[in-house]
XYZ file of C-alpha atoms in Angstrom:
613
model
C -27.230 32.800 2.310
C -28.890 35.696 3.745
C -30.194 35.901 8.120
C -33.091 37.311 6.991
C -35.198 39.367 4.905
C -36.060 43.284 4.270
C -38.992 43.831 5.266
C -39.836 44.223 9.286
C -39.289 40.807 11.787
C -42.189 39.399 12.680
C -42.506 36.910 14.718
C -43.061 33.167 13.422
C -47.150 32.911 14.483
C -47.090 36.398 12.740
C -45.915 34.554 9.837
C -47.876 31.564 9.358
C -50.626 33.509 10.249
C -49.909 35.513 6.933
C -48.611 32.240 5.326
C -52.483 30.800 6.428
C -53.992 33.669 4.195
C -52.103 33.466 1.181
C -53.003 30.278 1.024
C -56.491 30.912 0.889
C -55.639 33.421 -1.744
C -54.235 31.515 -3.776
C -51.061 33.071 -3.865
C -48.375 30.858 -2.583
C -45.546 33.109 -3.708
C -45.934 35.085 -1.074
C -47.484 32.054 1.014
C -43.017 30.251 0.493
C -42.090 33.931 1.861
C -44.091 33.426 4.963
C -43.594 29.698 5.703
C -40.216 30.550 5.267
C -40.047 33.184 8.085
C -41.126 30.772 10.668
C -39.196 28.474 9.648
C -36.149 30.967 10.223
C -37.656 31.714 13.488
C -38.274 28.012 15.000
C -37.051 25.527 12.006
C -38.839 22.460 14.628
C -42.123 24.281 15.180
C -45.455 21.539 13.690
C -47.562 24.252 12.762
C -45.000 25.338 10.274
C -43.786 22.644 8.899
C -48.204 20.953 8.857
C -48.761 25.174 6.339
C -45.089 23.687 4.831
C -47.368 20.430 4.073
C -50.395 22.040 2.295
C -48.289 24.658 0.871
C -46.678 22.282 -1.659
C -50.048 20.459 -1.925
C -51.533 23.463 -3.134
C -48.577 23.902 -5.271
C -48.480 20.324 -7.147
C -45.397 18.679 -7.895
C -43.931 18.904 -4.381
C -43.532 22.710 -3.977
C -39.931 22.607 -4.020
C -40.451 25.065 -6.846
C -41.298 27.620 -4.481
C -38.403 27.983 -2.601
C -35.679 28.577 -5.284
C -31.652 28.890 -4.620
C -30.366 31.433 -5.893
C -27.012 33.846 -4.436
C -28.029 35.149 -1.660
C -30.089 33.046 -0.974
C -32.821 33.356 2.625
C -31.975 31.033 4.896
C -35.417 29.986 5.551
C -35.810 28.912 1.903
C -32.974 26.527 2.457
C -34.507 24.872 4.824
C -37.974 24.225 4.088
C -36.387 23.085 0.176
C -34.681 20.449 2.152
C -37.473 18.955 4.004
C -39.728 19.533 0.925
C -36.817 17.310 -0.676
C -36.615 14.855 1.179
C -40.635 14.709 1.132
C -40.462 14.052 -2.365
C -38.616 11.444 -2.474
C -34.915 13.151 -2.132
C -33.355 13.173 1.038
C -30.048 13.279 0.291
C -30.393 16.852 -1.401
C -32.263 17.663 1.299
C -30.145 16.960 4.190
C -26.848 18.554 2.542
C -29.649 22.250 2.275
C -29.911 21.734 5.950
C -25.702 20.597 7.055
C -25.745 23.937 4.229
C -27.511 25.831 6.483
C -25.945 24.323 9.797
C -22.641 25.990 8.013
C -24.643 29.078 8.298
C -25.412 29.276 11.648
C -25.208 25.511 13.706
C -26.732 27.834 16.596
C -30.304 26.724 15.048
C -31.897 23.553 15.385
C -32.056 22.926 11.520
C -32.179 19.496 11.451
C -34.060 18.938 15.012
C -36.562 17.017 12.260
C -38.595 13.185 12.533
C -37.706 13.066 9.425
C -33.477 12.942 9.849
C -33.133 10.806 12.501
C -35.864 8.265 11.414
C -34.071 5.158 12.113
C -34.364 3.862 8.285
C -33.748 6.507 6.502
C -29.724 5.635 6.178
C -30.906 1.932 3.760
C -32.458 4.161 1.330
C -29.817 6.688 0.650
C -25.920 5.868 -0.641
C -23.525 5.921 2.167
C -20.588 7.687 -0.037
C -23.636 10.914 0.087
C -24.144 10.593 3.750
C -20.425 10.816 4.813
C -20.542 13.508 2.113
C -23.163 15.046 4.238
C -21.267 14.122 7.635
C -18.390 15.853 6.649
C -19.682 19.373 5.438
C -20.962 19.018 9.204
C -17.750 18.553 10.805
C -15.762 21.510 8.050
C -19.030 23.865 9.954
C -18.534 23.557 13.817
C -15.211 23.922 15.724
C -13.147 20.360 17.099
C -14.607 19.857 20.152
C -17.755 21.536 19.897
C -18.384 23.500 23.298
C -20.977 21.936 25.379
C -23.108 24.177 25.379
C -23.238 24.190 21.641
C -23.823 20.729 20.940
C -27.946 19.887 21.501
C -28.740 21.705 17.703
C -26.097 19.254 15.922
C -27.480 16.065 17.768
C -29.724 14.929 14.500
C -27.107 14.249 12.749
C -25.197 12.384 15.369
C -27.924 10.207 14.977
C -27.714 10.405 11.366
C -24.566 8.736 12.129
C -26.227 6.678 13.893
C -28.179 4.836 12.050
C -25.927 4.897 9.130
C -22.905 2.931 10.471
C -25.565 0.767 11.263
C -27.463 -0.049 8.617
C -23.631 0.120 6.289
C -21.085 -1.615 9.047
C -18.462 -1.953 6.414
C -18.373 1.235 4.745
C -15.411 2.934 5.987
C -15.776 6.124 4.252
C -19.105 6.598 6.154
C -18.071 4.995 9.133
C -14.594 7.965 9.269
C -16.810 10.599 8.838
C -19.487 9.578 11.077
C -16.228 9.393 13.695
C -15.565 12.617 12.729
C -18.874 13.966 13.774
C -18.806 11.872 17.387
C -15.525 12.817 18.539
C -16.506 17.172 18.079
C -19.768 16.689 19.775
C -17.668 14.614 22.299
C -18.700 10.984 22.115
C -14.743 10.213 22.159
C -15.220 6.597 22.498
C -17.891 6.319 19.559
C -15.655 8.205 17.633
C -13.003 5.385 18.301
C -14.958 2.654 18.133
C -15.972 3.581 14.634
C -12.767 4.599 13.837
C -11.471 1.488 14.383
C -14.112 -0.517 12.489
C -13.675 1.914 9.494
C -10.112 0.983 8.694
C -10.350 -2.922 9.834
C -12.868 -3.121 6.617
C -11.110 -0.741 4.537
C -7.991 0.606 5.549
C -6.758 3.811 4.116
C -5.075 6.933 5.307
C -8.042 9.495 5.555
C -9.289 6.489 8.052
C -6.075 6.046 10.148
C -6.486 10.279 9.938
C -9.690 9.327 11.415
C -9.044 7.341 14.221
C -5.019 8.648 15.546
C -7.655 11.700 15.841
C -10.400 9.974 18.060
C -6.775 8.613 20.059
C -5.767 12.753 20.451
C -9.410 13.068 21.882
C -9.073 9.871 23.911
C -6.108 10.991 25.595
C -4.297 7.736 23.923
C -1.053 9.300 22.874
C 1.039 6.172 21.771
C -2.581 4.842 19.860
C -3.326 8.175 18.387
C 0.734 8.521 17.200
C 0.427 4.535 15.493
C -2.691 5.760 13.901
C -0.807 8.488 12.114
C 1.979 7.075 11.340
C -0.115 4.452 9.561
C -1.485 7.074 7.972
C 2.464 8.393 6.210
C 2.915 4.531 5.099
C -0.801 4.960 3.157
C 0.941 8.290 1.597
C 3.728 9.148 2.452
C 3.711 12.578 0.165
C 0.784 13.856 2.584
C 2.539 16.679 4.414
C -0.815 17.632 6.657
C -0.171 14.099 7.833
C 3.409 14.862 9.295
C 2.565 18.187 10.650
C -0.172 16.217 12.936
C 2.398 13.748 14.369
C 4.298 16.849 14.853
C 1.441 18.314 16.873
C 0.808 15.316 18.880
C 4.732 14.414 20.120
C 4.587 18.609 21.053
C 1.406 18.111 22.909
C 3.414 16.301 25.347
C 6.820 17.646 25.594
C 8.188 15.885 22.797
C 9.763 19.171 20.573
C 12.681 16.904 19.280
C 10.932 14.487 17.737
C 7.899 16.740 16.918
C 11.035 18.787 14.682
C 11.654 16.036 12.961
C 8.487 15.296 11.261
C 8.635 19.188 10.387
C 12.037 18.886 8.872
C 10.848 15.469 7.284
C 8.252 18.007 5.557
C 9.432 20.496 5.153
C 12.411 19.020 2.957
C 9.858 17.353 0.516
C 7.987 20.803 0.439
C 9.851 23.654 1.750
C 6.565 26.585 1.014
C 3.958 23.670 2.396
C 2.388 25.259 5.093
C 1.011 23.387 7.549
C 4.369 22.334 8.286
C 5.569 25.970 8.620
C 3.752 27.548 11.113
C 3.745 24.107 13.233
C 7.577 24.124 13.298
C 8.188 27.583 13.309
C 5.382 27.302 16.449
C 7.152 24.503 18.076
C 10.441 26.318 17.777
C 9.368 29.363 19.832
C 7.858 27.382 22.511
C 11.583 25.022 22.889
C 13.589 28.527 22.431
C 11.142 31.624 22.760
C 13.091 33.326 20.339
C 10.720 36.035 18.497
C 12.668 35.351 15.806
C 10.260 32.363 15.290
C 7.449 34.589 15.006
C 8.719 36.787 13.344
C 9.109 34.456 10.227
C 6.103 32.990 11.027
C 4.488 36.231 9.959
C 7.039 36.962 6.831
C 5.318 33.312 5.524
C 1.694 34.825 6.138
C 2.738 38.063 4.943
C 4.217 36.667 1.646
C 1.791 33.353 1.247
C -1.518 35.611 1.683
C -3.111 31.921 -0.398
C -1.597 29.571 2.249
C -5.177 26.962 2.072
C -6.740 26.544 5.378
C -6.619 29.013 8.358
C -3.988 28.744 11.211
C -3.716 29.533 14.222
C -0.164 29.346 15.530
C 1.221 32.905 15.081
C -1.914 33.430 17.327
C -1.738 30.666 19.622
C 2.283 31.835 20.720
C 1.478 35.243 21.211
C -1.541 34.589 22.292
C -1.255 36.630 26.795
C 2.251 36.877 26.347
C 3.459 40.876 26.956
C 3.507 42.939 24.085
C 2.838 40.153 21.876
C -1.006 39.616 22.069
C -1.262 42.317 25.297
C -0.491 45.270 26.450
C 1.177 44.709 29.850
C -0.267 46.273 33.339
C 0.930 49.396 34.100
C 3.393 49.088 36.639
C 4.825 51.607 40.094
C 3.081 52.148 43.495
C 0.383 55.013 41.418
C -1.387 53.038 39.248
C -1.021 50.476 42.892
C -3.256 52.682 45.326
C -5.365 53.100 42.468
C -6.428 49.758 42.070
C -6.366 49.228 46.115
C -8.748 52.339 45.909
C -11.406 51.066 43.042
C -11.304 47.820 45.165
C -12.512 49.266 48.630
C -16.082 49.034 49.472
C -18.262 51.636 47.374
C -15.143 52.438 45.083
C -12.679 54.854 46.857
C -11.299 55.445 49.724
C -12.889 58.856 50.687
C -10.333 61.933 50.858
C -6.807 59.628 52.143
C -3.006 60.206 51.074
C -1.371 58.653 49.285
C 3.048 59.599 49.636
C 4.943 58.527 46.902
C 8.680 57.472 47.164
C 9.742 59.441 44.040
C 7.545 61.190 41.409
C 6.216 58.573 38.989
C 5.216 58.951 35.468
C 2.693 61.953 33.860
C 0.060 59.601 32.727
C -0.077 57.718 35.958
C -0.421 60.571 38.203
C -2.372 62.000 35.765
C -5.280 58.751 35.227
C -4.591 59.075 40.308
C -5.917 62.216 39.457
C -8.417 61.209 37.020
C -9.929 58.518 38.382
C -9.944 58.587 42.426
C -10.030 63.099 42.873
C -10.947 62.267 46.697
C -7.369 60.231 47.044
C -4.278 63.359 47.547
C -0.878 61.834 46.744
C 2.387 63.946 47.486
C 6.497 63.127 46.040
C 8.433 62.700 48.963
C 11.122 64.324 46.343
C 12.202 63.616 42.637
C 15.625 61.626 41.688
C 17.984 61.596 39.680
C 18.254 62.333 36.743
C 14.974 64.678 36.843
C 11.455 62.538 35.467
C 10.211 65.829 34.625
C 13.384 65.876 31.377
C 13.010 63.915 28.242
C 15.693 61.045 27.577
C 16.838 63.237 24.144
C 15.837 66.632 22.958
C 12.314 65.808 21.179
C 10.547 68.009 19.017
C 6.602 67.368 20.271
C 6.688 67.473 24.474
C 3.562 66.716 25.977
C 4.051 66.997 29.373
C 5.177 70.305 31.020
C 4.664 70.677 34.756
C 3.625 72.774 37.945
C 6.267 71.273 39.917
C 5.210 67.250 40.747
C 2.089 68.140 38.680
C 1.854 67.613 35.015
C -0.154 68.912 32.056
C -0.491 68.598 28.358
C 0.988 70.706 26.105
C -1.323 69.326 23.230
C -5.036 70.180 22.663
C -7.984 67.471 23.139
C -8.692 65.528 20.350
C -11.315 66.104 18.340
C -14.530 64.262 18.774
C -14.231 62.205 15.916
C -10.694 60.164 16.548
C -12.604 60.484 20.143
C -15.620 57.580 19.123
C -12.831 56.360 16.505
C -10.303 55.416 19.042
C -13.017 53.937 21.573
C -14.584 51.665 19.116
C -10.923 50.306 18.190
C -8.476 50.247 21.570
C -8.582 46.714 23.206
C -5.748 45.445 26.005
C -5.618 42.389 23.406
C -4.694 41.543 19.722
C -3.669 38.299 17.689
C -0.589 39.289 17.331
C 1.651 42.587 15.395
C 0.512 42.419 12.630
C -3.101 42.404 13.195
C -2.688 45.418 15.773
C -1.468 47.448 12.788
C -3.797 45.568 9.934
C -7.206 46.899 12.753
C -5.197 49.834 13.171
C -6.404 50.945 9.461
C -9.464 52.524 11.098
C -7.210 56.098 12.857
C -5.902 56.168 8.986
C -7.401 59.590 8.347
C -7.249 61.087 11.695
C -4.244 63.349 11.679
C -1.253 63.941 13.381
C -2.673 66.783 16.049
C -5.803 64.048 17.105
C -3.400 60.963 17.595
C -1.212 63.595 19.676
C -4.541 64.983 21.652
C -5.170 61.265 22.264
C -2.596 60.301 23.958
C -2.652 62.749 26.540
C -6.509 63.359 26.393
C -7.771 60.224 26.506
C -11.558 60.155 26.233
C -13.486 58.108 28.736
C -14.086 54.266 27.652
C -17.102 53.198 25.975
C -20.652 52.381 27.080
C -19.118 48.551 26.817
C -18.714 45.225 28.782
C -15.189 45.944 28.815
C -15.390 49.938 29.043
C -17.025 49.627 32.206
C -14.726 46.620 33.842
C -12.202 48.912 33.236
C -13.342 51.949 34.732
C -14.547 50.543 37.566
C -11.278 48.077 38.219
C -8.560 49.622 36.401
C -8.732 52.423 34.522
C -4.997 52.675 34.033
C -5.684 49.872 31.836
C -7.775 52.090 29.419
C -5.687 54.700 28.802
C -2.839 52.549 28.634
C -4.955 51.077 25.847
C -6.005 54.029 23.658
C -1.812 55.405 23.996
C -0.806 51.920 22.352
C -3.741 52.509 19.740
C -3.035 56.575 18.379
C 0.569 55.371 18.378
C -0.949 52.612 16.309
C -3.065 54.772 14.632
C 0.633 57.146 13.737
C 1.593 54.071 11.956
C -0.844 55.146 9.534
C 0.306 58.633 9.358
C 1.295 58.977 5.612
C 2.617 55.636 4.770
C 3.219 57.443 0.933
C 6.967 58.597 2.907
C 9.662 56.437 3.107
C 10.725 54.562 6.099
C 13.540 56.614 7.447
C 12.535 59.772 6.409
C 8.886 59.945 7.385
C 6.509 61.469 9.427
C 5.383 58.901 11.218
C 8.809 57.321 11.987
C 9.916 60.921 13.455
C 7.121 61.461 15.829
C 6.846 58.136 17.726
C 10.739 58.300 18.102
C 10.378 62.131 19.297
C 7.856 59.675 21.583
C 10.252 56.912 22.425
C 12.368 59.951 23.690
C 10.485 61.626 25.274
C 9.249 62.771 29.055
C 9.798 58.861 30.709
C 6.265 57.958 30.434
C 3.110 54.945 29.413
C 3.373 56.526 25.793
C 7.046 55.636 25.522
C 6.581 52.299 25.931
C 3.137 52.932 23.415
C 5.473 54.700 20.319
C 8.458 51.848 21.251
C 5.422 49.420 20.934
C 3.869 51.094 17.832
C 8.035 50.291 16.427
C 8.387 47.167 17.169
C 5.272 46.541 14.826
C 6.276 48.439 12.108
C 9.675 45.884 12.865
C 7.398 43.146 12.284
C 5.428 44.970 9.321
C 8.160 46.013 7.524
C 11.877 43.677 7.259
C 12.637 46.894 5.389
C 12.982 48.763 9.090
C 13.725 46.528 11.541
C 17.454 47.299 11.489
C 16.032 50.833 12.026
C 14.196 49.788 15.206
C 16.533 47.083 16.109
C 18.861 50.517 17.175
C 16.347 52.463 18.348
C 15.161 49.780 20.762
C 18.592 49.276 21.844
C 19.407 52.228 22.509
C 16.976 53.504 24.893
C 16.368 49.587 26.692
C 20.107 50.711 27.664
C 19.059 54.795 28.679
C 15.907 52.559 30.866
C 18.987 50.422 32.566
C 21.151 53.485 33.044
C 18.905 55.396 34.821
C 17.456 52.122 37.224
C 20.163 51.905 38.850
C 19.903 55.741 39.674
C 16.416 55.149 40.537
C 12.937 53.455 39.836
C 11.935 52.933 36.607
C 8.738 51.458 36.539
C 8.074 51.566 32.617
C 11.941 49.302 33.321
C 10.558 46.127 32.570
C 7.709 46.942 30.650
C 10.130 47.817 27.839
C 12.322 44.795 28.410
C 9.679 43.158 27.081
C 9.200 44.869 24.810
C 12.574 44.371 23.229
C 12.666 40.633 23.535
C 9.490 40.859 21.419
C 11.829 43.381 18.381
C 13.383 41.471 15.343
C 16.524 41.359 14.401
C 17.700 42.319 18.410
C 21.294 42.143 18.922
C 22.012 39.559 21.751
C 23.578 41.786 24.366
C 20.056 43.838 24.101
C 18.139 40.457 24.385
C 20.870 39.478 27.336
C 19.998 43.554 29.426
C 16.100 42.619 29.208
C 16.179 39.486 30.349
C 18.309 40.301 33.400
C 15.491 43.819 33.775
C 12.690 41.223 33.780
C 14.131 38.358 36.370
C 16.109 41.143 39.008
C 14.771 43.138 41.819
C 11.829 45.826 39.926
C 8.331 45.508 39.126
C 7.416 41.974 38.980
C 7.274 40.888 35.404
C 3.947 39.565 34.787
C 0.322 40.619 35.754
C -0.490 40.864 39.590
C -2.499 38.606 41.135
C -5.282 40.885 42.059
C -5.488 41.317 37.946
C -5.446 37.653 36.828
C -9.513 37.992 37.164
C -10.145 41.235 35.351
C -7.971 39.658 32.710
C -9.575 36.685 32.018
C -13.150 38.815 31.772
C -11.550 40.768 29.368
C -10.508 37.591 27.626
C -13.622 36.954 27.426
C -15.556 39.846 26.101
C -13.097 39.602 23.155
C -13.871 36.448 22.304
C -17.361 36.036 22.681
C -18.833 37.124 19.180
């Protein structure tokens, strides 16, 4: 179903004016096209329906043939055909087409016309077909539908009310009506309809609908009882086992929940709902990232799952490095955030004294974002943070005292534009970040390295303006993270152990202690998520780098240490000793493991920007 036609957009009134002119000239095909255009813009406009009626009368045979269906049919054509089918005595077919239009765009009031809500309509329809229409609508909308999006769906709820009155003993109809009512926030009504449905026609599906209704009402005990009765009806439907497990988990009964997933997996070890639920609950119970890695492996090895699951994304959401970049730690960026929070966005010419030198990316970000802020460094503590932790092939920074400057040229304009379009502080999970970074695959190594030390300005988007105004350091970190993810797509034909991409990332990991260290290590961790053959190698690099950071932290502050610890906990196949060390770094003295309070609102706004369609 398509959004519109190829010609320039017209208003609904202009479409109708052209439709009337075409009608007067007897050009019914053009008139139909313009009526369809008007209905697509304003589905309930009375003048559009009056013109549609005129067109039907002029065409003979109800006018249905003027609105044919084909592979890429225009949504206005679908809606017009639906109304003419209803007018010609085929309302069930009309309802099915309106439901299809709702599936295409649920924000439009396609069904907000009198015939859909007429009290006597269901009396003339097969209740089985009505149930199918209601289920078609349910499949097209979220559960629950956000309150602000419910109005266009109310005509379908009116149809359900009238149908439940006309067919009070049809179990399938009552259950599907309950499912729609639940999605639209009418939970009590959903319970009444579903309960009546299982009384008059006991069935597995009826009990599932009743269980969902009880669950939406917070009546967990009743929900579980209904779902268990559904299992009694059909012990082979493993999806219900996963529903019971999820319901138990929602109340903190993880062990019982896992018993149900184990029962399902004993019957079918590859049943997707049970696999996803089991891994999610095991991670919820012990926090071991191995469960999420196993789930990611399952998703990769079973691309044809029966439906989309969000368990992996749900577990990774808002977790450091699993679902988002960590905000930078350290005194330099803390001063910068404070400066930008001041009225008029700055402190004027102010001097700030740091106890010791901080990462070059931090110092450069402060100098760029707050040029009036003078930063003095009391001392350069040992081990010298200006020296790479190991010899590297591609040093990115050179130092003049305590001032760092890039050693590589700036990236091309194309690379800067590409990273602006892609970089974001959040992702669904590491494999999703890897997949998204394929947009950087055509950039050369010089461009990707240049982006790390010459980050372009933030884009002129809501997210870009927000970061530039409140925390420019987060934008710089986004660029560095995605540039390193881009490195994962560099020369992918080369075997991992000897590849250019591995050498470049390991080189960055052991370079000067910097935000780039974190970004490169995250890229390596992501490589381990998507390529099991790289896991042992990556786990070794992570373990060595974390051990080095912990040793240095005993001598001087290491602002990236806690972030490296979170990266370690996100690493597949990490050894137990390194896992313990990571936990100690996170819980011990040093930068707070969670983002600071002043950043919480910023993260909330960024998340909303990410989810907005």
